[in-house]
mmCIF file of C-alpha atoms in Angstrom:
data_model
loop_
_atom_site.group_PDB
_atom_site.id
_atom_site.type_symbol
_atom_site.label_atom_id
_atom_site.label_comp_id
_atom_site.label_asym_id
_atom_site.label_seq_id
_atom_site.Cartn_x
_atom_site.Cartn_y
_atom_site.Cartn_z
ATOM 1 C CA MET K 1 5.697 24.528 66.673
ATOM 2 C CA PRO K 2 8.988 26.370 64.593
ATOM 3 C CA SER K 3 8.280 30.128 65.842
ATOM 4 C CA PHE K 4 7.175 31.025 61.951
ATOM 5 C CA ALA K 5 5.151 28.964 61.595
ATOM 6 C CA ILE K 6 3.563 30.069 64.843
ATOM 7 C CA ALA K 7 3.435 33.752 63.049
ATOM 8 C CA LEU K 8 1.872 32.920 59.805
ATOM 9 C CA ILE K 9 -1.004 31.267 61.320
ATOM 10 C CA ALA K 10 -0.566 34.549 63.860
ATOM 11 C CA ALA K 11 -1.045 36.625 60.235
ATOM 12 C CA ALA K 12 -3.517 34.202 58.858
ATOM 13 C CA ILE K 13 -5.744 34.698 61.473
ATOM 14 C CA ALA K 14 -5.296 38.599 61.887
ATOM 15 C CA THR K 15 -5.435 38.654 58.922
ATOM 16 C CA VAL K 16 -9.150 36.822 59.128
ATOM 17 C CA GLU K 17 -10.209 39.624 61.710
ATOM 18 C CA ALA K 18 -9.389 42.286 59.503
ATOM 19 C CA VAL K 19 -11.298 40.913 56.825
ATOM 20 C CA ALA K 20 -14.153 40.440 59.169
ATOM 21 C CA VAL K 21 -14.273 44.119 60.592
ATOM 22 C CA LEU K 22 -14.432 45.631 56.652
ATOM 23 C CA GLU K 23 -16.813 43.308 56.020
ATOM 24 C CA LYS K 24 -18.981 44.169 58.635
ATOM 25 C CA ARG K 25 -18.560 48.010 58.253
ATOM 26 C CA ALA K 26 -19.402 47.660 54.465
ATOM 27 C CA VAL K 27 -22.642 49.666 55.172
ATOM 28 C CA THR K 28 -24.137 53.355 53.455
ATOM 29 C CA LEU K 29 -24.664 55.969 55.333
ATOM 30 C CA PRO K 30 -27.248 58.458 54.594
ATOM 31 C CA PRO K 31 -26.902 61.653 52.792
ATOM 32 C CA ALA K 32 -26.846 64.087 55.310
ATOM 33 C CA ASN K 33 -29.467 66.889 55.288
ATOM 34 C CA GLY K 34 -31.298 64.463 53.159
ATOM 35 C CA LYS K 35 -34.950 64.408 52.417
ATOM 36 C CA PHE K 36 -37.005 62.836 54.678
ATOM 37 C CA ASP K 37 -39.707 61.048 54.449
ATOM 38 C CA TYR K 38 -41.252 58.466 57.044
ATOM 39 C CA GLN K 39 -43.503 56.037 56.142
ATOM 40 C CA LEU K 40 -44.853 53.615 58.846
ATOM 41 C CA GLY K 41 -49.334 53.889 57.608
ATOM 42 C CA GLY K 42 -49.200 52.937 54.685
ATOM 43 C CA ALA K 43 -47.055 53.568 51.319
ATOM 44 C CA TYR K 44 -47.240 56.403 49.025
ATOM 45 C CA THR K 45 -44.809 58.025 46.029
ATOM 46 C CA PRO K 46 -42.268 60.241 47.897
ATOM 47 C CA PRO K 47 -42.506 63.949 48.126
ATOM 48 C CA THR K 48 -40.778 65.209 44.739
ATOM 49 C CA GLY K 49 -36.710 65.388 45.937
ATOM 50 C CA THR K 50 -37.534 62.870 48.703
ATOM 51 C CA GLN K 51 -33.889 60.614 49.059
ATOM 52 C CA ILE K 52 -34.134 59.394 52.561
ATOM 53 C CA LEU K 53 -37.254 57.197 53.242
ATOM 54 C CA THR K 54 -38.407 55.080 55.739
ATOM 55 C CA ARG K 55 -40.952 52.743 55.334
ATOM 56 C CA ASP K 56 -42.033 48.847 57.035
ATOM 57 C CA ARG K 57 -40.414 46.001 55.855
ATOM 58 C CA THR K 58 -43.801 44.317 54.926
ATOM 59 C CA ALA K 59 -43.313 47.066 52.453
ATOM 60 C CA SER K 60 -41.262 47.440 49.357
ATOM 61 C CA PRO K 61 -38.637 50.487 48.934
ATOM 62 C CA VAL K 62 -38.329 52.540 46.101
ATOM 63 C CA THR K 63 -35.282 52.827 43.613
ATOM 64 C CA GLY K 64 -33.083 55.267 43.566
ATOM 65 C CA LEU K 65 -33.288 56.576 47.448
ATOM 66 C CA TYR K 66 -31.767 55.818 50.701
ATOM 67 C CA ASN K 67 -34.345 53.534 51.810
ATOM 68 C CA ILE K 68 -34.574 52.275 55.691
ATOM 69 C CA CYS K 69 -36.732 49.054 56.957
ATOM 70 C CA TYR K 70 -38.399 49.193 59.780
ATOM 71 C CA ILE K 71 -38.595 46.739 62.631
ATOM 72 C CA ASN K 72 -39.900 46.589 65.560
ATOM 73 C CA ALA K 73 -37.952 44.939 67.243
ATOM 74 C CA PHE K 74 -38.186 45.356 70.931
ATOM 75 C CA GLN K 75 -42.228 44.330 71.131
ATOM 76 C CA THR K 76 -44.713 43.431 69.485
ATOM 77 C CA GLN K 77 -47.326 44.873 66.421
ATOM 78 C CA PRO K 78 -50.470 45.209 67.429
ATOM 79 C CA ASP K 79 -51.739 43.070 64.844
ATOM 80 C CA ASP K 80 -48.782 40.319 65.407
ATOM 81 C CA ALA K 81 -49.421 39.343 68.535
ATOM 82 C CA THR K 82 -52.117 36.539 68.373
ATOM 83 C CA TRP K 83 -48.800 35.116 66.231
ATOM 84 C CA TRP K 84 -46.003 35.486 69.249
ATOM 85 C CA LYS K 85 -48.613 34.372 71.485
ATOM 86 C CA THR K 86 -49.018 31.462 69.576
ATOM 87 C CA ASN K 87 -45.611 30.294 67.914
ATOM 88 C CA TYR K 88 -43.680 32.429 70.636
ATOM 89 C CA ASP K 89 -44.940 32.995 74.094
ATOM 90 C CA THR K 90 -42.280 32.424 76.501
ATOM 91 C CA LEU K 91 -40.435 34.642 74.743
ATOM 92 C CA LEU K 92 -43.253 37.618 75.611
ATOM 93 C CA LEU K 93 -43.275 40.484 78.990
ATOM 94 C CA ARG K 94 -45.636 39.209 81.167
ATOM 95 C CA LYS K 95 -46.057 40.621 84.906
ATOM 96 C CA SER K 96 -46.241 39.393 88.541
ATOM 97 C CA ASN K 97 -49.541 38.667 88.137
ATOM 98 C CA ASN K 98 -48.797 36.545 84.694
ATOM 99 C CA GLN K 99 -50.628 39.147 82.693
ATOM 100 C CA TYR K 100 -48.592 40.520 79.337
ATOM 101 C CA PHE K 101 -46.930 43.421 79.687
ATOM 102 C CA GLU K 102 -48.511 45.828 76.846
ATOM 103 C CA ASP K 103 -46.743 49.198 76.277
ATOM 104 C CA PRO K 104 -48.767 52.191 78.140
ATOM 105 C CA ASP K 105 -48.494 54.317 75.313
ATOM 106 C CA TRP K 106 -49.141 51.403 72.585
ATOM 107 C CA PRO K 107 -51.894 49.449 73.631
ATOM 108 C CA GLY K 108 -51.682 45.735 71.948
ATOM 109 C CA GLU K 109 -48.113 45.770 71.460
ATOM 110 C CA ILE K 110 -46.777 43.605 74.035
ATOM 111 C CA PHE K 111 -42.921 43.760 75.392
ATOM 112 C CA LEU K 112 -40.668 41.321 74.060
ATOM 113 C CA ASP K 113 -39.011 39.538 76.578
ATOM 114 C CA THR K 114 -35.266 39.954 76.403
ATOM 115 C CA ARG K 115 -34.245 39.429 80.416
ATOM 116 C CA THR K 116 -31.942 36.365 79.313
ATOM 117 C CA ALA K 117 -29.974 35.287 76.850
ATOM 118 C CA GLU K 118 -31.693 33.059 75.869
ATOM 119 C CA LYS K 119 -34.363 34.725 75.613
ATOM 120 C CA ARG K 120 -32.218 37.222 73.530
ATOM 121 C CA THR K 121 -30.732 34.480 71.300
ATOM 122 C CA ALA K 122 -34.158 33.166 70.412
ATOM 123 C CA LEU K 123 -35.319 36.792 69.307
ATOM 124 C CA ALA K 124 -32.178 37.809 67.206
ATOM 125 C CA THR K 125 -32.884 34.700 65.060
ATOM 126 C CA ILE K 126 -36.383 35.993 64.817
ATOM 127 C CA VAL K 127 -36.055 39.246 63.678
ATOM 128 C CA ASN K 128 -32.660 39.124 62.214
ATOM 129 C CA GLY K 129 -34.961 36.662 59.955
ATOM 130 C CA TRP K 130 -37.210 40.249 58.925
ATOM 131 C CA ILE K 131 -33.195 41.636 58.460
ATOM 132 C CA ASP K 132 -32.351 39.165 55.920
ATOM 133 C CA GLY K 133 -36.226 40.195 54.381
ATOM 134 C CA CYS K 134 -35.264 43.947 54.418
ATOM 135 C CA ALA K 135 -31.491 43.366 52.926
ATOM 136 C CA THR K 136 -32.905 40.876 49.792
ATOM 137 C CA ALA K 137 -35.695 43.556 48.993
ATOM 138 C CA GLY K 138 -33.164 46.613 48.978
ATOM 139 C CA PHE K 139 -33.204 48.561 51.884
ATOM 140 C CA LYS K 140 -30.478 49.700 52.940
ATOM 141 C CA ALA K 141 -30.507 49.826 57.413
ATOM 142 C CA ILE K 142 -32.674 48.899 59.109
ATOM 143 C CA GLU K 143 -34.553 50.863 62.154
ATOM 144 C CA PRO K 144 -35.571 48.500 65.136
ATOM 145 C CA ASP K 145 -38.063 50.008 67.058
ATOM 146 C CA ASN K 146 -38.790 50.437 71.146
ATOM 147 C CA LEU K 147 -35.585 50.427 72.106
ATOM 148 C CA ASP K 148 -35.927 52.227 74.926
ATOM 149 C CA SER K 149 -39.255 49.412 75.989
ATOM 150 C CA TYR K 150 -37.232 49.254 79.327
ATOM 151 C CA THR K 151 -37.643 52.645 80.347
ATOM 152 C CA ARG K 152 -41.394 51.465 80.623
ATOM 153 C CA SER K 153 -41.284 48.201 81.453
ATOM 154 C CA ASN K 154 -41.523 48.746 85.623
ATOM 155 C CA SER K 155 -37.835 48.028 86.056
ATOM 156 C CA LEU K 156 -38.349 43.835 84.071
ATOM 157 C CA LEU K 157 -36.436 44.575 81.421
ATOM 158 C CA THR K 158 -32.930 46.667 81.744
ATOM 159 C CA LYS K 159 -31.060 48.957 79.831
ATOM 160 C CA ALA K 160 -28.569 46.095 79.718
ATOM 161 C CA ASN K 161 -30.372 43.274 77.893
ATOM 162 C CA ASN K 162 -31.809 45.826 75.486
ATOM 163 C CA LEU K 163 -28.643 46.642 74.333
ATOM 164 C CA ALA K 164 -27.163 43.005 74.511
ATOM 165 C CA LEU K 165 -30.289 42.245 72.228
ATOM 166 C CA ALA K 166 -29.312 45.733 69.927
ATOM 167 C CA LYS K 167 -25.583 43.712 69.510
ATOM 168 C CA LEU K 168 -27.100 40.718 68.111
ATOM 169 C CA LEU K 169 -29.308 42.599 65.440
ATOM 170 C CA ALA K 170 -26.592 45.052 64.498
ATOM 171 C CA ASP K 171 -23.562 42.448 63.911
ATOM 172 C CA HIS K 172 -26.139 40.182 62.184
ATOM 173 C CA ALA K 173 -27.694 43.576 60.110
ATOM 174 C CA HIS K 174 -24.140 44.183 59.186
ATOM 175 C CA THR K 175 -23.220 41.284 57.893
ATOM 176 C CA LYS K 176 -25.626 41.645 55.411
ATOM 177 C CA ASN K 177 -23.977 45.051 54.377
ATOM 178 C CA LEU K 178 -26.691 47.271 56.228
ATOM 179 C CA ALA K 179 -26.767 50.072 58.279
ATOM 180 C CA ILE K 180 -28.652 50.267 61.674
ATOM 181 C CA ALA K 181 -30.171 53.498 63.818
ATOM 182 C CA GLN K 182 -30.425 53.615 67.611
ATOM 183 C CA LYS K 183 -34.042 54.926 67.530
ATOM 184 C CA ASN K 184 -35.029 57.615 70.267
ATOM 185 C CA THR K 185 -32.831 56.522 74.049
ATOM 186 C CA ALA K 186 -32.330 59.851 74.749
ATOM 187 C CA GLU K 187 -29.769 58.240 77.539
ATOM 188 C CA LEU K 188 -27.549 56.036 75.593
ATOM 189 C CA THR K 189 -23.800 57.390 75.254
ATOM 190 C CA ALA K 190 -20.608 56.956 72.976
ATOM 191 C CA SER K 191 -19.854 54.262 74.583
ATOM 192 C CA ASP K 192 -24.026 52.017 73.878
ATOM 193 C CA LYS K 193 -23.036 52.630 70.510
ATOM 194 C CA ALA K 194 -20.290 52.072 69.691
ATOM 195 C CA THR K 195 -20.632 49.318 72.069
ATOM 196 C CA VAL K 196 -24.086 48.308 69.775
ATOM 197 C CA GLY K 197 -22.529 48.549 66.362
ATOM 198 C CA PHE K 198 -25.551 51.572 65.530
ATOM 199 C CA ASP K 199 -24.239 53.585 62.612
ATOM 200 C CA PHE K 200 -27.102 56.915 62.548
ATOM 201 C CA ALA K 201 -29.927 57.534 64.793
ATOM 202 C CA VAL K 202 -33.712 58.373 64.225
ATOM 203 C CA VAL K 203 -34.951 60.175 66.535
ATOM 204 C CA GLU K 204 -39.251 60.962 67.120
ATOM 205 C CA GLU K 205 -39.555 64.970 68.901
ATOM 206 C CA CYS K 206 -36.175 65.676 70.479
ATOM 207 C CA GLN K 207 -37.115 69.102 70.334
ATOM 208 C CA ALA K 208 -40.234 69.466 71.873
ATOM 209 C CA TYR K 209 -38.321 67.503 74.661
ATOM 210 C CA ASP K 210 -35.142 68.987 74.755
ATOM 211 C CA GLU K 211 -33.047 65.816 73.778
ATOM 212 C CA CYS K 212 -31.288 66.828 70.293
ATOM 213 C CA ASP K 213 -27.722 67.842 71.611
ATOM 214 C CA ASN K 214 -28.003 64.221 73.121
ATOM 215 C CA PHE K 215 -28.163 62.629 69.663
ATOM 216 C CA THR K 216 -25.984 65.009 67.387
ATOM 217 C CA ASP K 217 -23.302 65.142 70.214
ATOM 218 C CA ILE K 218 -23.054 61.347 69.808
ATOM 219 C CA TYR K 219 -23.818 61.361 65.988
ATOM 220 C CA GLY K 220 -23.274 64.225 64.054
ATOM 221 C CA THR K 221 -25.610 65.456 61.316
ATOM 222 C CA GLY K 222 -26.147 61.449 61.342
ATOM 223 C CA MET K 223 -29.560 61.607 62.244
ATOM 224 C CA LEU K 224 -33.067 61.841 61.093
ATOM 225 C CA GLU K 225 -35.317 63.570 63.135
ATOM 226 C CA ILE K 226 -38.947 63.347 63.236
ATOM 227 C CA GLU K 227 -41.591 65.759 65.246
ATOM 228 C CA TYR K 228 -45.157 65.500 65.181
ATOM 229 C CA THR K 229 -48.240 68.072 64.763
ATOM 230 C CA ASP K 230 -50.210 66.577 67.982
ATOM 231 C CA ASN K 231 -47.773 68.147 70.555
ATOM 232 C CA ASP K 232 -48.556 71.909 71.767
ATOM 233 C CA ASN K 233 -46.973 74.563 69.625
ATOM 234 C CA ALA K 234 -46.697 72.386 67.139
ATOM 235 C CA GLN K 235 -46.022 74.614 64.664
ATOM 236 C CA SER K 236 -42.775 76.754 66.837
ATOM 237 C CA VAL K 237 -41.551 74.140 67.397
ATOM 238 C CA PHE K 238 -41.288 73.131 63.967
ATOM 239 C CA LYS K 239 -39.592 76.293 63.563
ATOM 240 C CA ALA K 240 -37.581 75.689 66.497
ATOM 241 C CA ALA K 241 -35.804 72.751 65.224
ATOM 242 C CA CYS K 242 -35.346 73.730 61.568
ATOM 243 C CA THR K 243 -33.820 77.301 62.845
ATOM 244 C CA ALA K 244 -31.396 74.908 65.187
ATOM 245 C CA ARG K 245 -30.127 72.179 62.755
ATOM 246 C CA GLY K 246 -32.562 72.530 59.593
ATOM 247 C CA ALA K 247 -29.551 73.476 57.401
ATOM 248 C CA THR K 248 -27.489 70.626 58.076
ATOM 249 C CA HIS K 249 -29.540 67.482 59.547
ATOM 250 C CA SER K 250 -33.036 66.117 58.452
ATOM 251 C CA VAL K 251 -36.011 67.869 59.652
ATOM 252 C CA ILE K 252 -39.764 66.431 59.347
ATOM 253 C CA LEU K 253 -43.080 67.910 60.853
ATOM 254 C CA ARG K 254 -45.246 65.108 60.596
ATOM 255 C CA ASP K 255 -48.997 63.718 61.576
ATOM 256 C CA ARG K 256 -48.860 61.133 64.460
ATOM 257 C CA ASP K 257 -50.428 58.546 63.504
ATOM 258 C CA LEU K 258 -48.213 58.473 59.884
ATOM 259 C CA VAL K 259 -51.327 58.607 57.117
ATOM 260 C CA ALA K 260 -50.940 58.152 54.021
ATOM 261 C CA SER K 261 -50.984 60.972 51.529
ATOM 262 C CA GLY K 262 -53.756 62.256 50.757
ATOM 263 C CA GLN K 263 -55.362 60.237 53.412
ATOM 264 C CA SER K 264 -57.884 62.647 56.460
ATOM 265 C CA GLY K 265 -55.223 63.990 58.589
ATOM 266 C CA TYR K 266 -52.028 63.709 56.499
ATOM 267 C CA HIS K 267 -49.251 66.376 57.164
ATOM 268 C CA TYR K 268 -45.813 66.406 56.288
ATOM 269 C CA GLU K 269 -43.620 69.081 56.181
ATOM 270 C CA GLN K 270 -40.146 69.800 55.255
ATOM 271 C CA CYS K 271 -36.650 72.241 56.942
#
C-alpha cells in the first residue's frame, strides 16, 4: 500500500479516536459550592436556592437543577434482593459457608461479586441499563454507591476488581454525556481516579473521619460533602467542616436515614 494511503488511514483513525474522547468527556460538572440537597429517603420539594440535587434512580429529576442519579452499583438494595436472587444469583457474593455476604453495616444489602471479568461484564450490563434510564430521565450525573464494598468483604473482593467494574460504568456513563462521581473510598489515588474516569466526588462524613483532604487534593472544589446528625458532636463536626471548606465546597448536615422533608427525624442544614 502506498505510504500516502497509510498516512491517510492513520489520520482517519486518529480523528475517530479524538472524536470519541471528546464525546466521552462531553459532561457537565456540578457548580462549585452550589447549594446541595441529598434526597434518598424520599423525594420532596428542594429547599429554596438548591442548585444540586441527588435522588434515587427511580425518582424524577427537578427541572433547572443539576440532578445526580443515585445507583447502588456494588451491592443490592434490600427490596431488590429477591430480584437479584431470582434472576442473577451467580452475581451475588457468597461466603465460604455458601451464605450470601451481606454488608455488615447495612443488613439486607448483599455484595455483588466483582471477582471475574465475566461477572463484571454481566454486572455492567445490568447497571448500565439503569444508567441509560438516568440519562433518559434527564439527570446530569450518576453516583454509583458502595465502591468501597471490598473494604468490608473480608478480602473476598479487591480494590482492583471494584475499580475495573467502576471503569465499565464510567465509560458507559460518559457515552451518555453523564458525569460520574467517586463515592467515598478515601484510599483511592489520583491515578485511580484517572484510570476509572471519575469526574467529581460525593463524600459522606469526611470531616468526622478526617478524610476530606484525600478528596480535595484530587478533586479540588469538585467535592459534595454530607455530614450526619447521629455522629458524636455532630454540630461541632459540621461547624468545623463549614469553617474549613464552606466558602468553597458544598457541605450539608443531614439525618442518617435521609427522610423526606416533613417527616419525623428530618434534618437539613447547609453552610
